[in-house]
């Protein structure tokens, strides 16, 4: 951090992993945007259980023991002490309105922005329209990872002076493994929790696989993004249904292994029953050249566009029909794969980093 460029302090949620084997979508996004042109970056996050990603300036911080309030507020107190020493030109907080507002109050001369990766309706200090309106006034700017989230943020909020702007999530196409021969594999990759609907995937595969000789189905994922993820009652329920359906469950795998599996899979299914704020797994499937079947909810249509087949996760028969149709139509799979690879280029890290650089300069110049 000695280039003379403005220093940006990127603040992760206090429990976000930032190293191999324990990183979720927010940590991956922050890592990819470290090289945003024209800026030096330091990542501030909670204490890590192992090594962090190499080549990144990272400052671990633990919530202040003597501070009052929630974990976010105690974490903010500790982060503020670090920031006062670093004296960044800009503070960029990921996905914690309460944390961003606390830092803005503690650092009144430093602009603080917020990048929302999830629905703010349900977050501390952003639950109500009045809270969201106040947040938009008090922060230097708020960015959302999809237009769906932007609309949720503005729901019932009077037109703000500084309206939120969309900053799409990204992936680094250089991290995508080289193409491999496609296996007759139908893949689910993601957290094994209710809102991601792995149970709907299992139900669809139970209906589709008997009609697809030579095909197999696999779930990669666990309740959390870690190898020691708990074996929850929901995971056990999905596992009990997966065996009779012919679906293998591999548990948690590190991100490069997930991308490798997508590169081999012919079909990737993203059956989320909740409105996905963005849909990073869907984007990764497009980039790896798998044919994508996904839910039409939330931000997923913004990600996939016309490069996917959409199916309602509440109707497994509809999803099974989509899987069967693709599995038996190699030309259709090839067309979707090419459309997906082309669409993924819009979300490549250098493209989004350039957009972020423009947004940062506007904040600092404004």
mmCIF file with all atom_site columns, C-alpha atoms in Angstrom, residues 47-164:
data_model
loop_
_atom_site.group_PDB
_atom_site.id
_atom_site.type_symbol
_atom_site.label_atom_id
_atom_site.label_alt_id
_atom_site.label_comp_id
_atom_site.label_asym_id
_atom_site.label_entity_id
_atom_site.label_seq_id
_atom_site.pdbx_PDB_ins_code
_atom_site.Cartn_x
_atom_site.Cartn_y
_atom_site.Cartn_z
_atom_site.occupancy
_atom_site.B_iso_or_equiv
_atom_site.pdbx_formal_charge
_atom_site.auth_seq_id
_atom_site.auth_comp_id
_atom_site.auth_asym_id
_atom_site.auth_atom_id
_atom_site.pdbx_PDB_model_num
ATOM 1   C CA . UNK A 1 47  ? -10.181 -13.172 13.402 1.00 0.00 ? 47  UNK A CA 1
ATOM 2   C CA . UNK A 1 48  ? -9.552  -16.083 11.012 1.00 0.00 ? 48  UNK A CA 1
ATOM 3   C CA . UNK A 1 49  ? -9.145  -19.761 11.889 1.00 0.00 ? 49  UNK A CA 1
ATOM 4   C CA . UNK A 1 50  ? -6.368  -20.262 9.347  1.00 0.00 ? 50  UNK A CA 1
ATOM 5   C CA . UNK A 1 51  ? -4.290  -18.499 6.704  1.00 0.00 ? 51  UNK A CA 1
ATOM 6   C CA . UNK A 1 52  ? -5.880  -15.734 4.671  1.00 0.00 ? 52  UNK A CA 1
ATOM 7   C CA . UNK A 1 53  ? -5.668  -15.414 0.910  1.00 0.00 ? 53  UNK A CA 1
ATOM 8   C CA . UNK A 1 54  ? -2.097  -14.623 -0.147 1.00 0.00 ? 54  UNK A CA 1
ATOM 9   C CA . UNK A 1 55  ? -1.129  -11.316 -1.668 1.00 0.00 ? 55  UNK A CA 1
ATOM 10  C CA . UNK A 1 56  ? -3.870  -9.360  0.130  1.00 0.00 ? 56  UNK A CA 1
ATOM 11  C CA . UNK A 1 57  ? -3.392  -6.803  2.905  1.00 0.00 ? 57  UNK A CA 1
ATOM 12  C CA . UNK A 1 58  ? -5.625  -8.143  5.691  1.00 0.00 ? 58  UNK A CA 1
ATOM 13  C CA . UNK A 1 59  ? -6.146  -6.777  9.210  1.00 0.00 ? 59  UNK A CA 1
ATOM 14  C CA . UNK A 1 60  ? -7.923  -9.125  11.645 1.00 0.00 ? 60  UNK A CA 1
ATOM 15  C CA . UNK A 1 61  ? -10.106 -7.455  14.256 1.00 0.00 ? 61  UNK A CA 1
ATOM 16  C CA . UNK A 1 62  ? -12.040 -8.943  17.176 1.00 0.00 ? 62  UNK A CA 1
ATOM 17  C CA . UNK A 1 63  ? -15.165 -7.293  18.628 1.00 0.00 ? 63  UNK A CA 1
ATOM 18  C CA . UNK A 1 64  ? -14.288 -4.993  21.515 1.00 0.00 ? 64  UNK A CA 1
ATOM 19  C CA . UNK A 1 65  ? -14.951 -6.745  24.817 1.00 0.00 ? 65  UNK A CA 1
ATOM 20  C CA . UNK A 1 66  ? -15.792 -3.607  26.756 1.00 0.00 ? 66  UNK A CA 1
ATOM 21  C CA . UNK A 1 67  ? -18.058 -1.990  24.160 1.00 0.00 ? 67  UNK A CA 1
ATOM 22  C CA . UNK A 1 68  ? -21.833 -2.192  24.537 1.00 0.00 ? 68  UNK A CA 1
ATOM 23  C CA . UNK A 1 69  ? -24.387 -3.445  22.028 1.00 0.00 ? 69  UNK A CA 1
ATOM 24  C CA . UNK A 1 70  ? -24.623 -6.120  19.361 1.00 0.00 ? 70  UNK A CA 1
ATOM 25  C CA . UNK A 1 71  ? -21.715 -8.013  17.830 1.00 0.00 ? 71  UNK A CA 1
ATOM 26  C CA . UNK A 1 72  ? -21.782 -5.576  14.901 1.00 0.00 ? 72  UNK A CA 1
ATOM 27  C CA . UNK A 1 73  ? -21.497 -2.571  17.234 1.00 0.00 ? 73  UNK A CA 1
ATOM 28  C CA . UNK A 1 74  ? -18.708 -4.102  19.323 1.00 0.00 ? 74  UNK A CA 1
ATOM 29  C CA . UNK A 1 75  ? -16.934 -5.033  16.093 1.00 0.00 ? 75  UNK A CA 1
ATOM 30  C CA . UNK A 1 76  ? -17.440 -1.465  14.804 1.00 0.00 ? 76  UNK A CA 1
ATOM 31  C CA . UNK A 1 77  ? -15.737 -0.074  17.905 1.00 0.00 ? 77  UNK A CA 1
ATOM 32  C CA . UNK A 1 78  ? -12.666 -2.227  17.267 1.00 0.00 ? 78  UNK A CA 1
ATOM 33  C CA . UNK A 1 79  ? -12.656 -1.548  13.520 1.00 0.00 ? 79  UNK A CA 1
ATOM 34  C CA . UNK A 1 80  ? -12.891 2.207   14.119 1.00 0.00 ? 80  UNK A CA 1
ATOM 35  C CA . UNK A 1 81  ? -9.710  2.120   16.195 1.00 0.00 ? 81  UNK A CA 1
ATOM 36  C CA . UNK A 1 82  ? -7.867  0.436   13.310 1.00 0.00 ? 82  UNK A CA 1
ATOM 37  C CA . UNK A 1 83  ? -9.301  2.857   10.767 1.00 0.00 ? 83  UNK A CA 1
ATOM 38  C CA . UNK A 1 84  ? -8.221  5.900   12.766 1.00 0.00 ? 84  UNK A CA 1
ATOM 39  C CA . UNK A 1 85  ? -4.635  4.651   12.471 1.00 0.00 ? 85  UNK A CA 1
ATOM 40  C CA . UNK A 1 86  ? -4.908  3.714   8.781  1.00 0.00 ? 86  UNK A CA 1
ATOM 41  C CA . UNK A 1 87  ? -6.667  6.965   7.809  1.00 0.00 ? 87  UNK A CA 1
ATOM 42  C CA . UNK A 1 88  ? -8.225  5.599   4.573  1.00 0.00 ? 88  UNK A CA 1
ATOM 43  C CA . UNK A 1 89  ? -9.748  7.898   2.001  1.00 0.00 ? 89  UNK A CA 1
ATOM 44  C CA . UNK A 1 90  ? -12.863 5.701   1.905  1.00 0.00 ? 90  UNK A CA 1
ATOM 45  C CA . UNK A 1 91  ? -14.442 2.968   4.017  1.00 0.00 ? 91  UNK A CA 1
ATOM 46  C CA . UNK A 1 92  ? -16.444 0.328   2.145  1.00 0.00 ? 92  UNK A CA 1
ATOM 47  C CA . UNK A 1 93  ? -18.609 -1.949  4.306  1.00 0.00 ? 93  UNK A CA 1
ATOM 48  C CA . UNK A 1 94  ? -20.056 -5.213  3.041  1.00 0.00 ? 94  UNK A CA 1
ATOM 49  C CA . UNK A 1 95  ? -23.600 -6.221  3.878  1.00 0.00 ? 95  UNK A CA 1
ATOM 50  C CA . UNK A 1 96  ? -23.989 -4.810  7.406  1.00 0.00 ? 96  UNK A CA 1
ATOM 51  C CA . UNK A 1 97  ? -26.037 -1.566  7.582  1.00 0.00 ? 97  UNK A CA 1
ATOM 52  C CA . UNK A 1 98  ? -25.664 -1.396  11.366 1.00 0.00 ? 98  UNK A CA 1
ATOM 53  C CA . UNK A 1 99  ? -21.885 -1.651  11.050 1.00 0.00 ? 99  UNK A CA 1
ATOM 54  C CA . UNK A 1 100 ? -21.690 0.940   8.248  1.00 0.00 ? 100 UNK A CA 1
ATOM 55  C CA . UNK A 1 101 ? -23.813 3.443   10.196 1.00 0.00 ? 101 UNK A CA 1
ATOM 56  C CA . UNK A 1 102 ? -21.764 2.943   13.358 1.00 0.00 ? 102 UNK A CA 1
ATOM 57  C CA . UNK A 1 103 ? -18.523 3.568   11.465 1.00 0.00 ? 103 UNK A CA 1
ATOM 58  C CA . UNK A 1 104 ? -19.985 6.639   9.763  1.00 0.00 ? 104 UNK A CA 1
ATOM 59  C CA . UNK A 1 105 ? -20.824 8.041   13.207 1.00 0.00 ? 105 UNK A CA 1
ATOM 60  C CA . UNK A 1 106 ? -17.353 7.270   14.572 1.00 0.00 ? 106 UNK A CA 1
ATOM 61  C CA . UNK A 1 107 ? -15.523 8.618   11.489 1.00 0.00 ? 107 UNK A CA 1
ATOM 62  C CA . UNK A 1 108 ? -17.484 11.726  10.497 1.00 0.00 ? 108 UNK A CA 1
ATOM 63  C CA . UNK A 1 109 ? -14.745 13.051  8.194  1.00 0.00 ? 109 UNK A CA 1
ATOM 64  C CA . UNK A 1 110 ? -14.351 9.802   6.229  1.00 0.00 ? 110 UNK A CA 1
ATOM 65  C CA . UNK A 1 111 ? -16.948 8.771   3.620  1.00 0.00 ? 111 UNK A CA 1
ATOM 66  C CA . UNK A 1 112 ? -18.486 5.377   4.382  1.00 0.00 ? 112 UNK A CA 1
ATOM 67  C CA . UNK A 1 113 ? -20.270 3.375   1.701  1.00 0.00 ? 113 UNK A CA 1
ATOM 68  C CA . UNK A 1 114 ? -22.257 0.155   1.965  1.00 0.00 ? 114 UNK A CA 1
ATOM 69  C CA . UNK A 1 115 ? -22.398 -2.730  -0.517 1.00 0.00 ? 115 UNK A CA 1
ATOM 70  C CA . UNK A 1 116 ? -25.570 -4.766  0.024  1.00 0.00 ? 116 UNK A CA 1
ATOM 71  C CA . UNK A 1 117 ? -25.416 -8.401  -1.041 1.00 0.00 ? 117 UNK A CA 1
ATOM 72  C CA . UNK A 1 118 ? -28.648 -9.441  0.681  1.00 0.00 ? 118 UNK A CA 1
ATOM 73  C CA . UNK A 1 119 ? -32.166 -8.126  1.165  1.00 0.00 ? 119 UNK A CA 1
ATOM 74  C CA . UNK A 1 120 ? -31.944 -5.177  3.576  1.00 0.00 ? 120 UNK A CA 1
ATOM 75  C CA . UNK A 1 121 ? -35.497 -5.803  4.773  1.00 0.00 ? 121 UNK A CA 1
ATOM 76  C CA . UNK A 1 122 ? -34.581 -7.981  7.708  1.00 0.00 ? 122 UNK A CA 1
ATOM 77  C CA . UNK A 1 123 ? -31.239 -6.372  8.529  1.00 0.00 ? 123 UNK A CA 1
ATOM 78  C CA . UNK A 1 124 ? -30.606 -4.290  11.644 1.00 0.00 ? 124 UNK A CA 1
ATOM 79  C CA . UNK A 1 125 ? -31.036 -0.565  10.941 1.00 0.00 ? 125 UNK A CA 1
ATOM 80  C CA . UNK A 1 126 ? -32.710 -1.291  7.583  1.00 0.00 ? 126 UNK A CA 1
ATOM 81  C CA . UNK A 1 127 ? -35.898 -3.125  8.508  1.00 0.00 ? 127 UNK A CA 1
ATOM 82  C CA . UNK A 1 128 ? -38.346 -0.286  8.064  1.00 0.00 ? 128 UNK A CA 1
ATOM 83  C CA . UNK A 1 129 ? -38.738 2.312   5.303  1.00 0.00 ? 129 UNK A CA 1
ATOM 84  C CA . UNK A 1 130 ? -37.820 5.030   7.822  1.00 0.00 ? 130 UNK A CA 1
ATOM 85  C CA . UNK A 1 131 ? -34.603 3.184   8.749  1.00 0.00 ? 131 UNK A CA 1
ATOM 86  C CA . UNK A 1 132 ? -33.678 2.667   5.102  1.00 0.00 ? 132 UNK A CA 1
ATOM 87  C CA . UNK A 1 133 ? -34.359 6.323   4.287  1.00 0.00 ? 133 UNK A CA 1
ATOM 88  C CA . UNK A 1 134 ? -32.145 7.403   7.187  1.00 0.00 ? 134 UNK A CA 1
ATOM 89  C CA . UNK A 1 135 ? -29.405 5.017   6.075  1.00 0.00 ? 135 UNK A CA 1
ATOM 90  C CA . UNK A 1 136 ? -29.422 6.461   2.560  1.00 0.00 ? 136 UNK A CA 1
ATOM 91  C CA . UNK A 1 137 ? -29.085 9.961   4.015  1.00 0.00 ? 137 UNK A CA 1
ATOM 92  C CA . UNK A 1 138 ? -26.313 9.159   6.475  1.00 0.00 ? 138 UNK A CA 1
ATOM 93  C CA . UNK A 1 139 ? -24.019 7.040   4.295  1.00 0.00 ? 139 UNK A CA 1
ATOM 94  C CA . UNK A 1 140 ? -21.950 8.455   1.460  1.00 0.00 ? 140 UNK A CA 1
ATOM 95  C CA . UNK A 1 141 ? -23.564 5.947   -0.907 1.00 0.00 ? 141 UNK A CA 1
ATOM 96  C CA . UNK A 1 142 ? -25.267 2.555   -0.921 1.00 0.00 ? 142 UNK A CA 1
ATOM 97  C CA . UNK A 1 143 ? -24.669 0.002   -3.667 1.00 0.00 ? 143 UNK A CA 1
ATOM 98  C CA . UNK A 1 144 ? -26.694 -3.147  -4.296 1.00 0.00 ? 144 UNK A CA 1
ATOM 99  C CA . UNK A 1 145 ? -25.575 -6.273  -6.116 1.00 0.00 ? 145 UNK A CA 1
ATOM 100 C CA . UNK A 1 146 ? -28.745 -6.456  -8.215 1.00 0.00 ? 146 UNK A CA 1
ATOM 101 C CA . UNK A 1 147 ? -31.642 -4.307  -9.315 1.00 0.00 ? 147 UNK A CA 1
ATOM 102 C CA . UNK A 1 148 ? -33.902 -6.639  -7.315 1.00 0.00 ? 148 UNK A CA 1
ATOM 103 C CA . UNK A 1 149 ? -32.078 -5.571  -4.130 1.00 0.00 ? 149 UNK A CA 1
ATOM 104 C CA . UNK A 1 150 ? -32.200 -1.923  -5.195 1.00 0.00 ? 150 UNK A CA 1
ATOM 105 C CA . UNK A 1 151 ? -35.983 -2.177  -5.484 1.00 0.00 ? 151 UNK A CA 1
ATOM 106 C CA . UNK A 1 152 ? -36.244 -3.890  -2.097 1.00 0.00 ? 152 UNK A CA 1
ATOM 107 C CA . UNK A 1 153 ? -34.138 -1.156  -0.528 1.00 0.00 ? 153 UNK A CA 1
ATOM 108 C CA . UNK A 1 154 ? -36.345 1.592   -1.975 1.00 0.00 ? 154 UNK A CA 1
ATOM 109 C CA . UNK A 1 155 ? -39.678 -0.074  -1.193 1.00 0.00 ? 155 UNK A CA 1
ATOM 110 C CA . UNK A 1 156 ? -41.923 2.547   0.483  1.00 0.00 ? 156 UNK A CA 1
ATOM 111 C CA . UNK A 1 157 ? -38.963 4.943   0.808  1.00 0.00 ? 157 UNK A CA 1
ATOM 112 C CA . UNK A 1 158 ? -39.437 8.539   -0.419 1.00 0.00 ? 158 UNK A CA 1
ATOM 113 C CA . UNK A 1 159 ? -37.167 9.419   -3.337 1.00 0.00 ? 159 UNK A CA 1
ATOM 114 C CA . UNK A 1 160 ? -33.730 9.839   -1.739 1.00 0.00 ? 160 UNK A CA 1
ATOM 115 C CA . UNK A 1 161 ? -31.241 12.566  -2.551 1.00 0.00 ? 161 UNK A CA 1
ATOM 116 C CA . UNK A 1 162 ? -28.554 9.880   -3.030 1.00 0.00 ? 162 UNK A CA 1
ATOM 117 C CA . UNK A 1 163 ? -30.377 6.935   -4.624 1.00 0.00 ? 163 UNK A CA 1
ATOM 118 C CA . UNK A 1 164 ? -28.751 3.518   -4.373 1.00 0.00 ? 164 UNK A CA 1
#
